[in-house]
Amino acid sequence: MPMDNLLKEILHLNSVSGDESRISSYLIGQIGKRKRSWNVSPEIFFGQNFHDNIILVFGNPRTAAFAHMDTVGFTSRYENQLVPVGGPEILEGTWLQGRDQAGDIRCKLQEKDGNLFHDFPRGIQRGTLLSFEQDIKISDGYIQAAYLDNRLGMYALLKLCETLENGLIVFSTYEEHGGGSMPFLLRFIYENWGIRQALIADVTWVTDGVHLNEGAVISLRDSHIPRKRFLDRIIQKADESAVPYQLEVEAHGGSDGREIQLSPYPMDWCFIGIAEENPHTPAEKSAFFDLECMVKLYQYLMQNL
Amino acid sequence: MPMDNLLKEILHLNSVSGDESRISSYLIGQIGKRKRSWNVSPEIFFGQNFHDNIILVFGNPRTAAFAHMDTVGFTSRYENQLVPVGGPEILEGTWLQGRDQAGDIRCKLQEKDGNLFHDFPRGIQRGTLLSFEQDIKISDGYIQAAYLDNRLGMYALLKLCETLENGLIVFSTYEEHGGGSMPFLLRFIYENWGIRQALIADVTWVTDGVHLNEGAVISLRDSHIPRKRFLDRIIQKADESAVPYQLEVEAHGGSDGREIQLSPYPMDWCFIGIAEENPHTPAEKSAFFDLECMVKLYQYLMQNL
Amino acid sequence: MPMDNLLKEILHLNSVSGDESRISSYLIGQIGKRKRSWNVSPEIFFGQNFHDNIILVFGNPRTAAFAHMDTVGFTSRYENQLVPVGGPEILEGTWLQGRDQAGDIRCKLQEKDGNLFHDFPRGIQRGTLLSFEQDIKISDGYIQAAYLDNRLGMYALLKLCETLENGLIVFSTYEEHGGGSMPFLLRFIYENWGIRQALIADVTWVTDGVHLNEGAVISLRDSHIPRKRFLDRIIQKADESAVPYQLEVEAHGGSDGREIQLSPYPMDWCFIGIAEENPHTPAEKSAFFDLECMVKLYQYLMQNL
């Protein structure tokens, strides 16, 4: 699975949490073009009533797969200060970019006494969103770039769309900062299709037990714990699929799964994603082999779960 | 906008989170008296089924405005200990007052080794709620008192009622401590009127970028981040209104907006309030000019958003 | 109220949060056997659609009583590491037990530099749940054992079932770790029976103001604060009942009441439970007298609230 134009293009779109309208519009355009070549043409829900979220319904869905579209970043405050959106790694000298009413912005991140600043020569309008400058590097089966979290999850689900017969795909907002679009999305998909199984297509960290090039990651827990009965079924199906995968066990961290756990619907959930190094930096790094495994595992599970 | 009796009276009512029944009853009484002189007579929802919250529906509402009625305070524990309700500033020697079955209580707050105590000569019944003794000072365009947070928000919305044609006004409980009335209120107003726009009328802090006498405060973010598309519309309308305002950007803090963000409804929200010094003390201080701006901005936005 | 077989049997079942299927099945079996001798035969809801939760509906319910079935424990990670589930006390050398596909596990808990490990000779499968080895000691009116939190609450509600005429009993999951079954349960009981009053049957800590052998515990607050009007009614009814009780006031801690507070239903709640020493250890200790008081208080309140 080499780099393709779709992945490249979505890696160049900014979408700091709260400001996902551009990537959402781009995605709707792509879906419109691509769906003619998909095995099944989905019903599409989006627009003002959906607050930049996108829902695709294929056939008779039993399981929903979620990928968030937003990224970490910064909000400009007063006196050249910046405030984090989500949890970006704070690396002195990181290039940031964005745009306010006075024009394009390119500046460096600076930290003094625990406070964050930019070095842009002019003031930046209050509330302007900045994010990492993109710099994609491909080599030897690896991709290194900003925003792999969660462009890789979005990309995997778009690949899944090509062959999906029955299933529900959701591109969501606000995952990196406070959440809040999931409750609405869950209500919509539960009330309309009675969805009771959910998979979270997102990026996780390389650790002692999770490594690059060792397959998709099935998370048995993070700060929240999925129901054991559902995990057992997923592992059984993953074994049947013969797709390489790794099992993750973490004490901390979270995903959109948290909001499914807390929802007023009896919906099981599990995180199935891809590992990366250097999370929430401009140089997140993942392996194409793992991305391929992730796509194949989703193809199998959406069909067989 | 000088001090009037309404503001004075609500500043003298105690309503520590969880115990809002007195201020709610008072407010219902005032609304009953005043509504005859309002341009539009609202439909009123309150009582046991609403858990001390009050909802006023004017005409065909598109936007809801929320003001919380509760304040910070203290719960009496064992052995003269006190436990905070919300986040009151702990200032040794602050006068507190309340009432238990044995009668009226007036005592001083004391801190020893990080624990809080009262100095009342007799024991205080477990679970009794105490709050700051009121002391209102008016001078030179400023008001200094306990409970400005959020008596000023309540007052601004009551002023708004006088001319409001279409809109929904909510006086809510529990904002200072844990929340939990908003989810019910949001369900009620979404299911009955399809409300999708919400403004939070509350008090915020003076900081590097927000000052007394510089107008109403529109918050672009606190610990939660409103949707950029909605913020952009609000700023455009605020500019049209010609009412003086300031833009706030904070990393921390929150408001009832948090529970709107997390609700299962596609409802946009924004905090529009007033700045104060000495938050959560008995000497909160605000400017009447800012209060006037806040009322005018609400008048314009409820009509034009 | 001496130890009986029911209490003994449920004390020997493992049910770490997320893995409540065994205790849920056992309970359903017991309910099936016992209900013939109950005054009223309840409607029973359970199974896959209820995610291991159990709901019993007696007559025309006005009030619901909740007891959680799960316990704290540990998840096995990589390289002999363990990750806590809920907040177990970390006591070096505590015996833990569980089971993975390779067979039964019995091992000791170890702590090094803030990380947790087991000393089992072989590796343990990732994601395996371990919990305290059970060791029940009865003496002089006291019981000491693992899992009193919340086997005592479950036991009290099962006793309550024997005479209950009108009321709703819920055995819930996930209380110790992150919650998330309550929102679904609350929606179900509110939409079907309009339940607006809830009591939480759970275990709390011995403190300065709460002691063994001094009766049931009515909590006036923990990290969340029930509505004062509801507390006042409960205390009035508890006084009428003449059952010994103690009033608790805490700054921290929580129960399933938190999720009722945050639910979108106007449902009042109060924690009414039993005190214990050594919480979240293998040697939790409570008094049978208090358990008896708890049962009697529930009998009175479910009838009269």
CSV table of C-alpha atoms in Angstrom, one decimal, chain B residues 17-22 25 47-52 74-79 81 83-86 126-129 174 177-181 183-185 187 258-259 265, chain C residues 190-191 196-197 207-211 220-229 231-233 235 246-252 258 260-269:
chain,number,residue,atom,x,y,z
B,17,SER,CA,-25.8,24.6,44.4
B,18,GLY,CA,-28.3,21.9,45.3
B,19,ASP,CA,-30.5,24.4,47.3
B,20,GLU,CA,-31.9,26.7,44.7
B,21,SER,CA,-35.6,26.4,45.7
B,22,ARG,CA,-35.8,29.8,47.4
B,25,SER,CA,-39.6,30.7,44.0
B,47,GLY,CA,-42.0,23.4,39.6
B,48,GLN,CA,-41.3,19.9,40.9
B,49,ASN,CA,-41.0,18.4,37.4
B,50,PHE,CA,-38.3,20.9,36.6
B,51,HIS,CA,-36.2,20.5,39.7
B,52,ASP,CA,-36.1,24.3,40.6
B,74,PHE,CA,-19.8,25.3,51.9
B,75,THR,CA,-21.4,22.2,53.4
B,76,SER,CA,-20.9,21.7,57.2
B,77,ARG,CA,-19.3,18.3,57.9
B,78,TYR,CA,-18.3,16.8,61.3
B,79,GLU,CA,-16.3,18.4,64.1
B,81,GLN,CA,-15.3,21.1,59.4
B,83,VAL,CA,-16.4,21.2,52.7
B,84,PRO,CA,-16.5,23.5,49.6
B,85,VAL,CA,-19.4,23.6,47.2
B,86,GLY,CA,-18.0,24.7,43.8
B,126,ARG,CA,-24.4,18.0,59.2
B,127,GLY,CA,-25.1,19.0,55.6
B,128,THR,CA,-26.1,22.6,56.4
B,129,LEU,CA,-25.2,25.0,53.6
B,174,TYR,CA,-26.1,23.3,39.8
B,177,HIS,CA,-20.9,22.2,41.3
B,178,GLY,CA,-20.9,19.3,39.0
B,179,GLY,CA,-23.7,20.4,36.7
B,180,GLY,CA,-26.4,18.0,35.8
B,181,SER,CA,-29.5,20.0,35.3
B,183,PRO,CA,-28.8,17.6,30.2
B,184,PHE,CA,-32.5,17.6,31.2
B,185,LEU,CA,-33.1,21.2,30.2
B,187,ARG,CA,-33.6,17.6,26.1
B,258,ARG,CA,-19.7,22.4,28.5
B,259,GLU,CA,-22.9,20.4,28.9
B,265,TYR,CA,-28.2,17.4,20.2
C,190,TYR,CA,-37.4,6.6,32.9
C,191,GLU,CA,-39.0,6.0,29.6
C,196,ARG,CA,-38.0,10.0,39.4
C,197,GLN,CA,-36.5,8.8,42.6
C,207,THR,CA,-14.5,8.3,58.7
C,208,ASP,CA,-14.5,10.8,61.5
C,209,GLY,CA,-18.3,10.9,61.3
C,210,VAL,CA,-19.3,7.5,60.1
C,211,HIS,CA,-18.7,4.4,62.2
C,220,LEU,CA,-25.7,14.1,52.1
C,221,ARG,CA,-23.0,14.6,49.6
C,222,ASP,CA,-19.8,13.3,48.1
C,223,SER,CA,-18.1,14.8,45.0
C,224,HIS,CA,-21.7,15.3,43.8
C,225,ILE,CA,-24.5,16.9,45.7
C,226,PRO,CA,-28.1,15.6,45.7
C,227,ARG,CA,-31.0,18.1,45.7
C,228,LYS,CA,-31.6,19.5,49.2
C,229,ARG,CA,-35.4,19.1,48.9
C,231,LEU,CA,-32.5,14.9,51.1
C,232,ASP,CA,-34.9,16.7,53.5
C,233,ARG,CA,-37.7,14.3,52.6
C,235,ILE,CA,-34.3,12.3,56.4
C,246,GLN,CA,-25.8,8.1,60.2
C,247,LEU,CA,-25.4,11.2,58.0
C,248,GLU,CA,-22.4,11.3,55.8
C,249,VAL,CA,-20.8,14.5,54.3
C,250,GLU,CA,-17.8,14.0,52.1
C,251,ALA,CA,-15.9,16.2,49.6
C,252,HIS,CA,-14.7,13.4,47.4
C,258,ARG,CA,-23.2,10.8,39.8
C,260,ILE,CA,-28.1,10.0,37.7
C,261,GLN,CA,-27.2,13.6,38.5
C,262,LEU,CA,-25.8,14.0,35.0
C,263,SER,CA,-28.6,12.2,33.2
C,264,PRO,CA,-31.1,14.0,31.0
C,265,TYR,CA,-34.0,13.1,33.3
C,266,PRO,CA,-35.4,15.0,36.3
C,267,MET,CA,-34.5,12.2,38.7
C,268,ASP,CA,-33.6,12.8,42.3
C,269,TRP,CA,-31.0,10.5,43.9
